[in-house]
GROMACS .gro file of C-alpha atoms in nm:
model
  122
    1MET     CA    1   0.744  -1.367  -0.029
    2ILE     CA    2   0.752  -1.130  -0.325
    3LYS     CA    3   1.069  -0.926  -0.346
    4PRO     CA    4   0.992  -0.553  -0.365
    5GLU     CA    5   1.076  -0.395  -0.696
    6LEU     CA    6   1.059  -0.039  -0.565
    7THR     CA    7   1.188   0.088  -0.231
    8ILE     CA    8   1.061   0.423  -0.108
    9LEU     CA    9   1.206   0.633   0.175
   10ILE     CA   10   0.957   0.860   0.351
   11VAL     CA   11   1.061   1.154   0.570
   12SER     CA   12   0.824   1.403   0.728
   13ASP     CA   13   0.824   1.731   0.915
   14SER     CA   14   0.983   1.687   1.255
   15ASN     CA   15   0.649   1.764   1.421
   16PHE     CA   16   0.419   1.601   1.163
   17LYS     CA   17   0.239   1.388   1.422
   18ASN     CA   18   0.134   1.698   1.618
   19LEU     CA   19   0.081   1.937   1.326
   20CYS     CA   20  -0.124   1.716   1.095
   21ASP     CA   21  -0.500   1.720   1.138
   22ASP     CA   22  -0.522   1.337   1.127
   23PRO     CA   23  -0.176   1.181   1.084
   24THR     CA   24  -0.291   0.818   1.099
   25SER     CA   25  -0.547   0.861   0.821
   26TYR     CA   26  -0.302   1.069   0.620
   27VAL     CA   27  -0.034   0.798   0.631
   28GLU     CA   28  -0.285   0.524   0.546
   29LYS     CA   29  -0.407   0.729   0.249
   30LEU     CA   30  -0.048   0.790   0.135
   31TYR     CA   31   0.025   0.416   0.146
   32GLY     CA   32  -0.284   0.357  -0.069
   33ILE     CA   33  -0.177   0.622  -0.320
   34LEU     CA   34   0.172   0.473  -0.346
   35ASN     CA   35   0.041   0.119  -0.386
   36ASN     CA   36  -0.201   0.231  -0.660
   37ARG     CA   37   0.057   0.442  -0.842
   38TYR     CA   38   0.310   0.165  -0.877
   39LYS     CA   39   0.187  -0.160  -1.021
   40VAL     CA   40   0.487  -0.342  -0.874
   41PRO     CA   41   0.544  -0.447  -0.513
   42ILE     CA   42   0.681  -0.162  -0.303
   43LYS     CA   43   0.870  -0.147   0.023
   44ILE     CA   44   0.826   0.162   0.238
   45ILE     CA   45   1.097   0.266   0.481
   46THR     CA   46   1.112   0.568   0.709
   47VAL     CA   47   1.382   0.715   0.930
   48SER     CA   48   1.396   0.680   1.305
   49GLY     CA   49   1.319   0.968   1.536
   50ARG     CA   50   1.132   1.288   1.479
   51TYR     CA   51   1.153   1.287   1.097
   52GLY     CA   52   1.007   0.940   1.063
   53LEU     CA   53   0.663   0.783   1.072
   54SER     CA   54   0.726   0.507   1.327
   55ALA     CA   55   0.532   0.698   1.595
   56ILE     CA   56   0.228   0.675   1.365
   57ASP     CA   57   0.287   0.333   1.208
   58SER     CA   58   0.473   0.099   1.441
   59ASN     CA   59   0.496  -0.167   1.166
   60ILE     CA   60   0.695   0.044   0.920
   61GLU     CA   61   1.057  -0.052   0.859
   62THR     CA   62   1.293   0.207   1.001
   63LEU     CA   63   1.642   0.325   0.907
   64ASP     CA   64   1.826   0.435   1.221
   65VAL     CA   65   1.954   0.791   1.188
   66GLU     CA   66   2.086   1.061   1.419
   67ASP     CA   67   1.824   1.337   1.403
   68ARG     CA   68   2.010   1.592   1.616
   69ASN     CA   69   2.294   1.649   1.372
   70LYS     CA   70   2.211   1.741   1.012
   71THR     CA   71   2.545   1.622   0.874
   72LEU     CA   72   2.515   1.278   1.035
   73PHE     CA   73   2.148   1.258   0.936
   74THR     CA   74   2.213   1.325   0.568
   75GLN     CA   75   2.532   1.118   0.563
   76THR     CA   76   2.351   0.812   0.698
   77ILE     CA   77   2.084   0.843   0.431
   78GLU     CA   78   2.349   0.897   0.162
   79ASN     CA   79   2.530   0.583   0.280
   80HIS     CA   80   2.207   0.383   0.233
   81ALA     CA   81   2.085   0.566  -0.078
   82ALA     CA   82   2.158   0.274  -0.310
   83VAL     CA   83   1.872   0.087  -0.140
   84PHE     CA   84   1.614   0.357  -0.220
   85ASP     CA   85   1.448   0.423  -0.554
   86GLU     CA   86   1.253   0.727  -0.440
   87LEU     CA   87   1.217   0.984  -0.165
   88GLN     CA   88   0.871   1.093  -0.047
   89ILE     CA   89   0.862   1.407   0.168
   90ILE     CA   90   0.563   1.498   0.386
   91SER     CA   91   0.593   1.865   0.471
   92LEU     CA   92   0.405   2.190   0.497
   93SER     CA   93   0.498   2.396   0.193
   94ASN     CA   94   0.583   2.704   0.397
   95ILE     CA   95   0.829   2.524   0.627
   96VAL     CA   96   1.191   2.495   0.516
   97ASP     CA   97   1.366   2.237   0.730
   98PRO     CA   98   1.743   2.202   0.683
   99PHE     CA   99   1.733   1.828   0.764
  100ILE     CA  100   1.466   1.755   0.502
  101GLU     CA  101   1.632   1.981   0.246
  102GLY     CA  102   1.966   1.809   0.314
  103VAL     CA  103   1.809   1.471   0.240
  104ALA     CA  104   1.637   1.609  -0.071
  105ASP     CA  105   1.964   1.757  -0.197
  106THR     CA  106   2.146   1.428  -0.135
  107MET     CA  107   1.884   1.219  -0.313
  108SER     CA  108   1.858   1.469  -0.599
  109ALA     CA  109   2.236   1.458  -0.651
  110LEU     CA  110   2.204   1.080  -0.677
  111GLN     CA  111   1.927   1.122  -0.936
  112LYS     CA  112   1.656   0.967  -0.719
  113ASN     CA  113   1.293   1.063  -0.776
  114ILE     CA  114   1.155   1.300  -0.513
  115THR     CA  115   0.788   1.373  -0.444
  116ARG     CA  116   0.665   1.626  -0.190
  117TYR     CA  117   0.329   1.600  -0.021
  118SER     CA  118   0.160   1.864   0.190
  119TYR     CA  119  -0.100   1.804   0.459
  120LYS     CA  120  -0.387   1.976   0.636
  121ARG     CA  121  -0.269   2.140   0.953
  122LYS     CA  122  -0.466   2.127   1.279
   0.00000   0.00000   0.00000
């Protein structure tokens, strides 16, 4: 097995599955974009619960987090931040979510690359 050279954490809007026009196709397309962008093996991880993609992709590796408490949510990600090279955020541009912004602030403070993606709403 090839060891991944780049590990990417993906978080999404808490209601992405219900807000996105076609969440399954969107996630598949995002995986394709990420694989084409990086010419090295990548490992994609998401968070558990409502901010993750496991309800859309049951095969994705998941980091267990508490998604009812922002402090615990961001602290868990900060504790595992050394594992991640990048943060990918899937969010509507007009929605400001304190959980997502907390993760973005944490990863930014640790000088991790952050990319934000928007999506077509239903």
